[in-house]
Amino acid sequence: MLPPHSLLPSRMLIRSLLVAGITSHPMLLAPGLSILNFLSQPRGPLFNIERNPILHTILKSLLYNHFCAGENASEVKATIQNIKSMGFRGVILTYAKETSGKTSNERVLSNDESQSVDAEIMAWHQGVLQTVKMIGDGDFLALKLTGAGEAVTTALSLAKPLPKQMENALLDICDEAISRHVNVFLDAEQHHVQPGIDKVALYLMRRYNRGGVAVVFNTYQGYLKSTPRIILDHLHNAREEQFVIGIKLVRGAYMSTEPRHLIHDTKEETDISYDSIAEGLIQGQYANWTQDEAFSSPKLELFLATHNRPSTIKAQKLQNFRMHAQLPLIRIQYGQLLGMADEVSLTLLQLNKEDTSGKPFAATEVYKCLTWGTLNDCIFYLLRRANENKDAVTRTLAEYKALKREALRRMTNIFSS
Ligand SMILES: Cc1cc2nc3c(=O)[nH]c(=O)nc-3n(C[C@H](O)[C@H](O)[C@H](O)COP(=O)(O)OP(=O)(O)OC[C@H]3O[C@@H](n4cnc5c(N)ncnc54)[C@H](O)[C@@H]3O)c2cc1C
């Protein structure tokens, strides 16, 4: 059996090797991060990434192309084609440009203003429509609701109804997604806006997840102590109101800014919470539900968005076990960010090629999550990815070693043939 990285085209392998070489080396990563930080601030023509063509080319060919999908529709479509040709089921696409996300009490509460056109919502709506038009059958569109600006963020943080313009924009986007056979993720954000996002997600799931499949998925953060209870509430809603519940499970990305007491005390506790939520959902025995209740549990689809290899392998093993035992199955899909955790994505893809000696096996559906936008739009996204690699040193180093082994294997093959 060939190693998972054998699935990478040579160009991607070389670029990944370069990026992993820098990000797995603290002596190289620290100055790299400082340079990126410096370039992310508005600068004169010499250090402006959009105006200095040499700087633009270097950043684009090394960092941007590794982590981002493209600056326009034709670049994005080429990246998607490339990803799908490697065996991925599809992509999750998101638009990098974000508005302030600040809150302001006066703005959302003013009736007059709710009648007028909000420029931030309009810009977000247009950006998202442009995004959904770049994807198709089986892909996902990821929506970050606070990206629609102050009025929306304030409504979400007060768990008030969204401005009518935003509600219409969401319905328009979901209709367009459905017409293209695209599914929709509502991303999870900070805890102060999350109850508002949950309300919007339930409203959309109730409306669109009626035909026996999940079109809209809500995101649940395993690091929050409150998540198992919230999932249980939403499962009850889905069962009572007879809609399919789409659950995207993540660990959570806002640890540095959230009140610490809301989050599990240790990484191990977050890991246990994440895995036990996934296991409970796969087995139809969530929380304290009895086996009887599990039989009437709502139809659900699970999307495991994680770079954690043990979590993905455990879920897929359980799915395989249930398939062999002819137990009821739910649909499980997996996703990782472009340019990150390729070892996890490619190992999952390879499970589809394993020799199972004639036994039935549960096929894995794996996605890469892509962000698109100009280099300038994506600079903060790139900074976050570089920082995340710094925090996941062990994984980055393991990825670098695996890439080196694969490069060596290919060179040996060339010289020995
Ligand atoms: C496709 C995709 C979509 C995503 N969408 C979202 C989204 O909508 N909203 C969102 O919030 N995040 C999202 N994320 C990010 C995700 O929440 C994680 O931050 C990131 O994936 C790292 O976690 P991991 O599961 O990959 O595994 P790991 O790298 O094994 O876990 C790291 C995570 O563990 C948790 N953790 C770390 N240290 C501690 C500690 N001391 N105590 C308690 N917990 C700790 C944190 O959540 C940290 O991010 C997404 C990730 C992917 C791949």
PDB file of C-alpha atoms in Angstrom, residues 38-288:
ATOM      1  CA  PHE A  38       4.161  43.650   9.157  1.00  0.00           C
ATOM      2  CA  LEU A  39       2.715  43.165   5.650  1.00  0.00           C
ATOM      3  CA  SER A  40      -0.845  42.810   6.965  1.00  0.00           C
ATOM      4  CA  GLN A  41      -0.866  46.500   8.055  1.00  0.00           C
ATOM      5  CA  PRO A  42      -1.492  49.298   5.501  1.00  0.00           C
ATOM      6  CA  ARG A  43       1.929  50.277   4.045  1.00  0.00           C
ATOM      7  CA  GLY A  44       3.466  52.566   1.425  1.00  0.00           C
ATOM      8  CA  PRO A  45       3.930  51.263  -2.173  1.00  0.00           C
ATOM      9  CA  LEU A  46       7.176  49.346  -1.427  1.00  0.00           C
ATOM     10  CA  PHE A  47       5.644  47.084   1.230  1.00  0.00           C
ATOM     11  CA  ASN A  48       2.097  47.051  -0.105  1.00  0.00           C
ATOM     12  CA  ILE A  49       1.255  43.476  -1.170  1.00  0.00           C
ATOM     13  CA  GLU A  50      -1.227  44.620  -3.813  1.00  0.00           C
ATOM     14  CA  ARG A  51       1.023  47.313  -5.303  1.00  0.00           C
ATOM     15  CA  ASN A  52       4.481  45.741  -5.200  1.00  0.00           C
ATOM     16  CA  PRO A  53       4.393  43.024  -7.933  1.00  0.00           C
ATOM     17  CA  ILE A  54       7.506  41.188  -6.674  1.00  0.00           C
ATOM     18  CA  LEU A  55       6.150  40.944  -3.130  1.00  0.00           C
ATOM     19  CA  HIS A  56       2.739  39.910  -4.500  1.00  0.00           C
ATOM     20  CA  THR A  57       4.269  37.109  -6.624  1.00  0.00           C
ATOM     21  CA  ILE A  58       6.410  35.714  -3.790  1.00  0.00           C
ATOM     22  CA  LEU A  59       3.560  35.688  -1.262  1.00  0.00           C
ATOM     23  CA  LYS A  60       1.070  34.341  -3.756  1.00  0.00           C
ATOM     24  CA  SER A  61       3.149  31.466  -5.099  1.00  0.00           C
ATOM     25  CA  LEU A  62       4.406  30.310  -1.719  1.00  0.00           C
ATOM     26  CA  LEU A  63       1.842  31.024   1.002  1.00  0.00           C
ATOM     27  CA  TYR A  64      -1.390  32.107  -0.687  1.00  0.00           C
ATOM     28  CA  ASN A  65      -1.544  29.222  -3.180  1.00  0.00           C
ATOM     29  CA  HIS A  66      -0.895  26.746  -0.371  1.00  0.00           C
ATOM     30  CA  PHE A  67      -3.744  27.933   1.877  1.00  0.00           C
ATOM     31  CA  CYS A  68      -6.198  29.792  -0.408  1.00  0.00           C
ATOM     32  CA  ALA A  69      -8.332  28.888  -3.417  1.00  0.00           C
ATOM     33  CA  GLY A  70      -7.843  31.860  -5.741  1.00  0.00           C
ATOM     34  CA  GLU A  71      -8.388  35.565  -6.307  1.00  0.00           C
ATOM     35  CA  ASN A  72     -11.138  35.163  -8.933  1.00  0.00           C
ATOM     36  CA  ALA A  73     -13.622  32.620 -10.307  1.00  0.00           C
ATOM     37  CA  SER A  74     -11.255  31.033 -12.821  1.00  0.00           C
ATOM     38  CA  GLU A  75      -8.473  30.508 -10.237  1.00  0.00           C
ATOM     39  CA  VAL A  76     -10.975  29.113  -7.711  1.00  0.00           C
ATOM     40  CA  LYS A  77     -12.486  26.720 -10.265  1.00  0.00           C
ATOM     41  CA  ALA A  78      -9.001  25.441 -11.218  1.00  0.00           C
ATOM     42  CA  THR A  79      -8.202  24.759  -7.528  1.00  0.00           C
ATOM     43  CA  ILE A  80     -11.521  22.936  -7.040  1.00  0.00           C
ATOM     44  CA  GLN A  81     -10.851  20.804 -10.127  1.00  0.00           C
ATOM     45  CA  ASN A  82      -7.432  19.912  -8.751  1.00  0.00           C
ATOM     46  CA  ILE A  83      -8.861  18.929  -5.332  1.00  0.00           C
ATOM     47  CA  LYS A  84     -11.615  16.786  -6.837  1.00  0.00           C
ATOM     48  CA  SER A  85      -9.182  15.019  -9.179  1.00  0.00           C
ATOM     49  CA  MET A  86      -7.331  13.774  -6.062  1.00  0.00           C
ATOM     50  CA  GLY A  87     -10.446  11.898  -4.924  1.00  0.00           C
ATOM     51  CA  PHE A  88     -12.029  14.444  -2.564  1.00  0.00           C
ATOM     52  CA  ARG A  89     -15.838  14.325  -2.602  1.00  0.00           C
ATOM     53  CA  GLY A  90     -16.001  18.113  -2.849  1.00  0.00           C
ATOM     54  CA  VAL A  91     -15.072  21.437  -1.297  1.00  0.00           C
ATOM     55  CA  ILE A  92     -16.375  23.813   1.335  1.00  0.00           C
ATOM     56  CA  LEU A  93     -16.011  27.339  -0.024  1.00  0.00           C
ATOM     57  CA  THR A  94     -15.963  30.567   1.921  1.00  0.00           C
ATOM     58  CA  TYR A  95     -15.317  34.193   1.036  1.00  0.00           C
ATOM     59  CA  ALA A  96     -12.419  35.782   2.961  1.00  0.00           C
ATOM     60  CA  LYS A  97     -13.609  39.377   2.996  1.00  0.00           C
ATOM     61  CA  GLU A  98     -15.071  40.262   6.387  1.00  0.00           C
ATOM     62  CA  THR A  99     -16.731  43.410   7.627  1.00  0.00           C
ATOM     63  CA  SER A 100     -16.119  44.754  11.129  1.00  0.00           C
ATOM     64  CA  GLY A 101     -18.410  42.391  13.104  1.00  0.00           C
ATOM     65  CA  LYS A 102     -18.754  45.114  15.764  1.00  0.00           C
ATOM     66  CA  THR A 103     -21.998  45.558  17.679  1.00  0.00           C
ATOM     67  CA  SER A 104     -24.043  48.694  18.154  1.00  0.00           C
ATOM     68  CA  ASN A 105     -27.282  48.804  20.151  1.00  0.00           C
ATOM     69  CA  GLU A 106     -28.800  51.823  18.414  1.00  0.00           C
ATOM     70  CA  ARG A 107     -28.395  50.403  14.920  1.00  0.00           C
ATOM     71  CA  VAL A 108     -30.365  47.179  15.326  1.00  0.00           C
ATOM     72  CA  LEU A 109     -33.052  48.612  17.528  1.00  0.00           C
ATOM     73  CA  SER A 110     -33.929  51.480  15.238  1.00  0.00           C
ATOM     74  CA  ASN A 111     -37.091  50.687  13.276  1.00  0.00           C
ATOM     75  CA  ASP A 112     -36.355  53.347  10.685  1.00  0.00           C
ATOM     76  CA  GLU A 113     -33.023  51.826   9.961  1.00  0.00           C
ATOM     77  CA  SER A 114     -34.419  48.311   9.643  1.00  0.00           C
ATOM     78  CA  GLN A 115     -36.456  49.661   6.687  1.00  0.00           C
ATOM     79  CA  SER A 116     -33.431  51.171   4.932  1.00  0.00           C
ATOM     80  CA  VAL A 117     -30.774  49.339   2.914  1.00  0.00           C
ATOM     81  CA  ASP A 118     -27.765  48.288   4.944  1.00  0.00           C
ATOM     82  CA  ALA A 119     -24.609  48.529   2.803  1.00  0.00           C
ATOM     83  CA  GLU A 120     -22.736  45.902   4.847  1.00  0.00           C
ATOM     84  CA  ILE A 121     -25.496  43.298   4.454  1.00  0.00           C
ATOM     85  CA  MET A 122     -25.714  44.107   0.752  1.00  0.00           C
ATOM     86  CA  ALA A 123     -21.947  43.653   0.249  1.00  0.00           C
ATOM     87  CA  TRP A 124     -22.013  40.351   2.212  1.00  0.00           C
ATOM     88  CA  HIS A 125     -25.013  39.090   0.228  1.00  0.00           C
ATOM     89  CA  GLN A 126     -23.314  39.861  -3.098  1.00  0.00           C
ATOM     90  CA  GLY A 127     -20.010  38.278  -1.982  1.00  0.00           C
ATOM     91  CA  VAL A 128     -21.783  35.087  -0.848  1.00  0.00           C
ATOM     92  CA  LEU A 129     -23.832  34.858  -4.061  1.00  0.00           C
ATOM     93  CA  GLN A 130     -20.627  35.188  -6.066  1.00  0.00           C
ATOM     94  CA  THR A 131     -19.148  32.372  -3.920  1.00  0.00           C
ATOM     95  CA  VAL A 132     -22.056  29.954  -4.320  1.00  0.00           C
ATOM     96  CA  LYS A 133     -21.900  30.396  -8.091  1.00  0.00           C
ATOM     97  CA  MET A 134     -18.366  28.939  -8.096  1.00  0.00           C
ATOM     98  CA  ILE A 135     -19.422  25.577  -6.628  1.00  0.00           C
ATOM     99  CA  GLY A 136     -21.835  22.786  -7.494  1.00  0.00           C
ATOM    100  CA  ASP A 137     -23.129  19.305  -6.860  1.00  0.00           C
ATOM    101  CA  GLY A 138     -22.367  18.097  -3.314  1.00  0.00           C
ATOM    102  CA  ASP A 139     -20.131  21.054  -2.347  1.00  0.00           C
ATOM    103  CA  PHE A 140     -20.703  23.193   0.754  1.00  0.00           C
ATOM    104  CA  LEU A 141     -21.043  26.936   1.157  1.00  0.00           C
ATOM    105  CA  ALA A 142     -19.784  28.186   4.551  1.00  0.00           C
ATOM    106  CA  LEU A 143     -21.492  31.266   6.005  1.00  0.00           C
ATOM    107  CA  LYS A 144     -20.032  33.413   8.764  1.00  0.00           C
ATOM    108  CA  LEU A 145     -23.048  35.479   9.787  1.00  0.00           C
ATOM    109  CA  THR A 146     -21.171  38.243  11.637  1.00  0.00           C
ATOM    110  CA  GLY A 147     -19.403  38.880   8.312  1.00  0.00           C
ATOM    111  CA  ALA A 148     -22.616  40.722   7.348  1.00  0.00           C
ATOM    112  CA  GLY A 149     -21.703  43.615   9.622  1.00  0.00           C
ATOM    113  CA  GLU A 150     -22.770  45.593  12.662  1.00  0.00           C
ATOM    114  CA  ALA A 151     -26.555  45.399  12.420  1.00  0.00           C
ATOM    115  CA  VAL A 152     -26.505  41.607  12.043  1.00  0.00           C
ATOM    116  CA  THR A 153     -23.884  41.076  14.754  1.00  0.00           C
ATOM    117  CA  THR A 154     -25.882  43.202  17.178  1.00  0.00           C
ATOM    118  CA  ALA A 155     -29.112  41.324  16.418  1.00  0.00           C
ATOM    119  CA  LEU A 156     -27.308  38.008  16.931  1.00  0.00           C
ATOM    120  CA  SER A 157     -25.726  39.056  20.210  1.00  0.00           C
ATOM    121  CA  LEU A 158     -29.128  40.157  21.552  1.00  0.00           C
ATOM    122  CA  ALA A 159     -30.787  37.021  20.057  1.00  0.00           C
ATOM    123  CA  LYS A 160     -33.246  39.437  18.351  1.00  0.00           C
ATOM    124  CA  PRO A 161     -34.772  38.797  14.906  1.00  0.00           C
ATOM    125  CA  LEU A 162     -32.355  39.551  12.069  1.00  0.00           C
ATOM    126  CA  PRO A 163     -32.945  42.685   9.982  1.00  0.00           C
ATOM    127  CA  LYS A 164     -35.487  41.828   7.242  1.00  0.00           C
ATOM    128  CA  GLN A 165     -32.845  42.533   4.587  1.00  0.00           C
ATOM    129  CA  MET A 166     -30.583  39.859   6.130  1.00  0.00           C
ATOM    130  CA  GLU A 167     -33.415  37.345   6.441  1.00  0.00           C
ATOM    131  CA  ASN A 168     -34.232  37.832   2.755  1.00  0.00           C
ATOM    132  CA  ALA A 169     -30.544  37.580   1.845  1.00  0.00           C
ATOM    133  CA  LEU A 170     -30.275  34.236   3.689  1.00  0.00           C
ATOM    134  CA  LEU A 171     -33.354  32.826   1.966  1.00  0.00           C
ATOM    135  CA  ASP A 172     -32.067  34.011  -1.417  1.00  0.00           C
ATOM    136  CA  ILE A 173     -28.648  32.381  -0.739  1.00  0.00           C
ATOM    137  CA  CYS A 174     -30.204  29.073   0.414  1.00  0.00           C
ATOM    138  CA  ASP A 175     -32.502  28.988  -2.642  1.00  0.00           C
ATOM    139  CA  GLU A 176     -29.522  29.573  -4.937  1.00  0.00           C
ATOM    140  CA  ALA A 177     -27.519  26.875  -3.071  1.00  0.00           C
ATOM    141  CA  ILE A 178     -30.350  24.349  -3.414  1.00  0.00           C
ATOM    142  CA  SER A 179     -30.738  25.063  -7.125  1.00  0.00           C
ATOM    143  CA  ARG A 180     -27.032  24.169  -7.514  1.00  0.00           C
ATOM    144  CA  HIS A 181     -27.240  21.088  -5.187  1.00  0.00           C
ATOM    145  CA  VAL A 182     -24.936  22.848  -2.729  1.00  0.00           C
ATOM    146  CA  ASN A 183     -25.264  22.439   1.067  1.00  0.00           C
ATOM    147  CA  VAL A 184     -24.905  25.269   3.559  1.00  0.00           C
ATOM    148  CA  PHE A 185     -22.877  25.480   6.774  1.00  0.00           C
ATOM    149  CA  LEU A 186     -23.582  28.125   9.390  1.00  0.00           C
ATOM    150  CA  ASP A 187     -20.201  28.588  11.086  1.00  0.00           C
ATOM    151  CA  ALA A 188     -20.003  28.694  14.879  1.00  0.00           C
ATOM    152  CA  GLU A 189     -18.575  31.880  16.358  1.00  0.00           C
ATOM    153  CA  GLN A 190     -18.072  33.476  19.789  1.00  0.00           C
ATOM    154  CA  HIS A 191     -20.456  32.545  22.598  1.00  0.00           C
ATOM    155  CA  HIS A 192     -22.145  35.976  22.741  1.00  0.00           C
ATOM    156  CA  VAL A 193     -23.516  35.583  19.192  1.00  0.00           C
ATOM    157  CA  GLN A 194     -23.969  31.795  19.260  1.00  0.00           C
ATOM    158  CA  PRO A 195     -27.535  31.621  20.674  1.00  0.00           C
ATOM    159  CA  GLY A 196     -28.570  34.010  17.881  1.00  0.00           C
ATOM    160  CA  ILE A 197     -26.793  31.870  15.248  1.00  0.00           C
ATOM    161  CA  ASP A 198     -28.465  28.717  16.662  1.00  0.00           C
ATOM    162  CA  LYS A 199     -31.876  30.368  16.260  1.00  0.00           C
ATOM    163  CA  VAL A 200     -31.147  31.241  12.631  1.00  0.00           C
ATOM    164  CA  ALA A 201     -29.825  27.700  12.004  1.00  0.00           C
ATOM    165  CA  LEU A 202     -32.951  26.066  13.474  1.00  0.00           C
ATOM    166  CA  TYR A 203     -35.148  28.365  11.381  1.00  0.00           C
ATOM    167  CA  LEU A 204     -33.269  27.428   8.182  1.00  0.00           C
ATOM    168  CA  MET A 205     -33.080  23.691   9.008  1.00  0.00           C
ATOM    169  CA  ARG A 206     -36.821  23.653   9.726  1.00  0.00           C
ATOM    170  CA  ARG A 207     -37.452  25.270   6.355  1.00  0.00           C
ATOM    171  CA  TYR A 208     -34.934  23.509   4.105  1.00  0.00           C
ATOM    172  CA  ASN A 209     -34.145  20.087   5.675  1.00  0.00           C
ATOM    173  CA  ARG A 210     -37.473  18.520   4.804  1.00  0.00           C
ATOM    174  CA  GLY A 211     -36.742  16.192   1.902  1.00  0.00           C
ATOM    175  CA  GLY A 212     -35.021  13.421   3.916  1.00  0.00           C
ATOM    176  CA  VAL A 213     -31.558  15.020   3.594  1.00  0.00           C
ATOM    177  CA  ALA A 214     -29.725  17.833   5.379  1.00  0.00           C
ATOM    178  CA  VAL A 215     -29.138  20.914   3.238  1.00  0.00           C
ATOM    179  CA  VAL A 216     -28.381  23.328   6.096  1.00  0.00           C
ATOM    180  CA  PHE A 217     -25.948  22.336   8.868  1.00  0.00           C
ATOM    181  CA  ASN A 218     -25.392  24.120  12.167  1.00  0.00           C
ATOM    182  CA  THR A 219     -21.927  24.064  13.779  1.00  0.00           C
ATOM    183  CA  TYR A 220     -21.395  22.808  17.351  1.00  0.00           C
ATOM    184  CA  GLN A 221     -18.184  23.446  19.314  1.00  0.00           C
ATOM    185  CA  GLY A 222     -16.929  20.468  21.341  1.00  0.00           C
ATOM    186  CA  TYR A 223     -14.793  22.656  23.632  1.00  0.00           C
ATOM    187  CA  LEU A 224     -17.864  24.299  25.216  1.00  0.00           C
ATOM    188  CA  LYS A 225     -19.194  22.583  28.333  1.00  0.00           C
ATOM    189  CA  SER A 226     -22.746  23.465  27.241  1.00  0.00           C
ATOM    190  CA  THR A 227     -22.595  21.809  23.799  1.00  0.00           C
ATOM    191  CA  PRO A 228     -23.968  18.297  24.639  1.00  0.00           C
ATOM    192  CA  ARG A 229     -27.077  19.903  26.157  1.00  0.00           C
ATOM    193  CA  ILE A 230     -27.573  22.241  23.175  1.00  0.00           C
ATOM    194  CA  ILE A 231     -27.249  19.342  20.727  1.00  0.00           C
ATOM    195  CA  LEU A 232     -29.774  17.353  22.757  1.00  0.00           C
ATOM    196  CA  ASP A 233     -32.241  20.292  22.649  1.00  0.00           C
ATOM    197  CA  HIS A 234     -31.807  20.604  18.883  1.00  0.00           C
ATOM    198  CA  LEU A 235     -32.243  16.843  18.397  1.00  0.00           C
ATOM    199  CA  HIS A 236     -35.537  17.093  20.301  1.00  0.00           C
ATOM    200  CA  ASN A 237     -36.583  20.007  18.067  1.00  0.00           C
ATOM    201  CA  ALA A 238     -35.757  17.988  14.959  1.00  0.00           C
ATOM    202  CA  ARG A 239     -37.646  14.935  16.202  1.00  0.00           C
ATOM    203  CA  GLU A 240     -40.737  16.882  17.230  1.00  0.00           C
ATOM    204  CA  GLU A 241     -40.864  19.081  14.130  1.00  0.00           C
ATOM    205  CA  GLN A 242     -39.714  16.315  11.763  1.00  0.00           C
ATOM    206  CA  PHE A 243     -36.803  17.926   9.992  1.00  0.00           C
ATOM    207  CA  VAL A 244     -33.387  16.407   9.277  1.00  0.00           C
ATOM    208  CA  ILE A 245     -30.733  17.859  11.548  1.00  0.00           C
ATOM    209  CA  GLY A 246     -27.344  18.697   9.997  1.00  0.00           C
ATOM    210  CA  ILE A 247     -24.587  18.658  12.625  1.00  0.00           C
ATOM    211  CA  LYS A 248     -21.120  19.986  11.831  1.00  0.00           C
ATOM    212  CA  LEU A 249     -18.901  19.165  14.791  1.00  0.00           C
ATOM    213  CA  VAL A 250     -15.730  21.186  15.487  1.00  0.00           C
ATOM    214  CA  ARG A 251     -13.594  21.583  18.604  1.00  0.00           C
ATOM    215  CA  GLY A 252     -13.824  25.389  18.540  1.00  0.00           C
ATOM    216  CA  ALA A 253     -11.592  28.189  17.310  1.00  0.00           C
ATOM    217  CA  TYR A 254     -12.102  31.041  19.792  1.00  0.00           C
ATOM    218  CA  MET A 255     -10.256  29.776  22.876  1.00  0.00           C
ATOM    219  CA  SER A 256      -8.070  32.869  23.149  1.00  0.00           C
ATOM    220  CA  THR A 257     -11.033  35.268  23.373  1.00  0.00           C
ATOM    221  CA  GLU A 258     -13.820  33.270  25.067  1.00  0.00           C
ATOM    222  CA  PRO A 259     -14.406  33.332  28.856  1.00  0.00           C
ATOM    223  CA  ARG A 260     -12.259  30.405  30.030  1.00  0.00           C
ATOM    224  CA  HIS A 261     -14.889  28.919  32.374  1.00  0.00           C
ATOM    225  CA  LEU A 262     -17.194  28.124  29.404  1.00  0.00           C
ATOM    226  CA  ILE A 263     -14.570  25.825  27.899  1.00  0.00           C
ATOM    227  CA  HIS A 264     -13.429  22.402  29.143  1.00  0.00           C
ATOM    228  CA  ASP A 265     -10.534  22.701  31.570  1.00  0.00           C
ATOM    229  CA  THR A 266      -8.048  20.674  29.530  1.00  0.00           C
ATOM    230  CA  LYS A 267      -7.397  19.670  25.933  1.00  0.00           C
ATOM    231  CA  GLU A 268      -7.987  16.018  26.923  1.00  0.00           C
ATOM    232  CA  GLU A 269     -11.478  16.906  28.196  1.00  0.00           C
ATOM    233  CA  THR A 270     -12.254  18.659  24.903  1.00  0.00           C
ATOM    234  CA  ASP A 271     -11.007  15.580  23.024  1.00  0.00           C
ATOM    235  CA  ILE A 272     -13.187  13.263  25.143  1.00  0.00           C
ATOM    236  CA  SER A 273     -16.192  15.550  24.679  1.00  0.00           C
ATOM    237  CA  TYR A 274     -15.699  15.733  20.895  1.00  0.00           C
ATOM    238  CA  ASP A 275     -15.315  11.971  20.507  1.00  0.00           C
ATOM    239  CA  SER A 276     -18.197  11.090  22.794  1.00  0.00           C
ATOM    240  CA  ILE A 277     -20.581  13.478  20.994  1.00  0.00           C
ATOM    241  CA  ALA A 278     -19.574  11.923  17.657  1.00  0.00           C
ATOM    242  CA  GLU A 279     -19.902   8.384  19.041  1.00  0.00           C
ATOM    243  CA  GLY A 280     -23.318   9.088  20.589  1.00  0.00           C
ATOM    244  CA  LEU A 281     -24.635  10.531  17.341  1.00  0.00           C
ATOM    245  CA  ILE A 282     -23.269   7.684  15.202  1.00  0.00           C
ATOM    246  CA  GLN A 283     -24.780   5.084  17.543  1.00  0.00           C
ATOM    247  CA  GLY A 284     -28.133   6.854  17.845  1.00  0.00           C
ATOM    248  CA  GLN A 285     -27.711   6.788  21.631  1.00  0.00           C
ATOM    249  CA  TYR A 286     -27.133  10.387  22.425  1.00  0.00           C
ATOM    250  CA  ALA A 287     -26.834  11.601  26.044  1.00  0.00           C
ATOM    251  CA  ASN A 288     -29.447   9.897  28.239  1.00  0.00           C
TER     252      ASN A 288
END
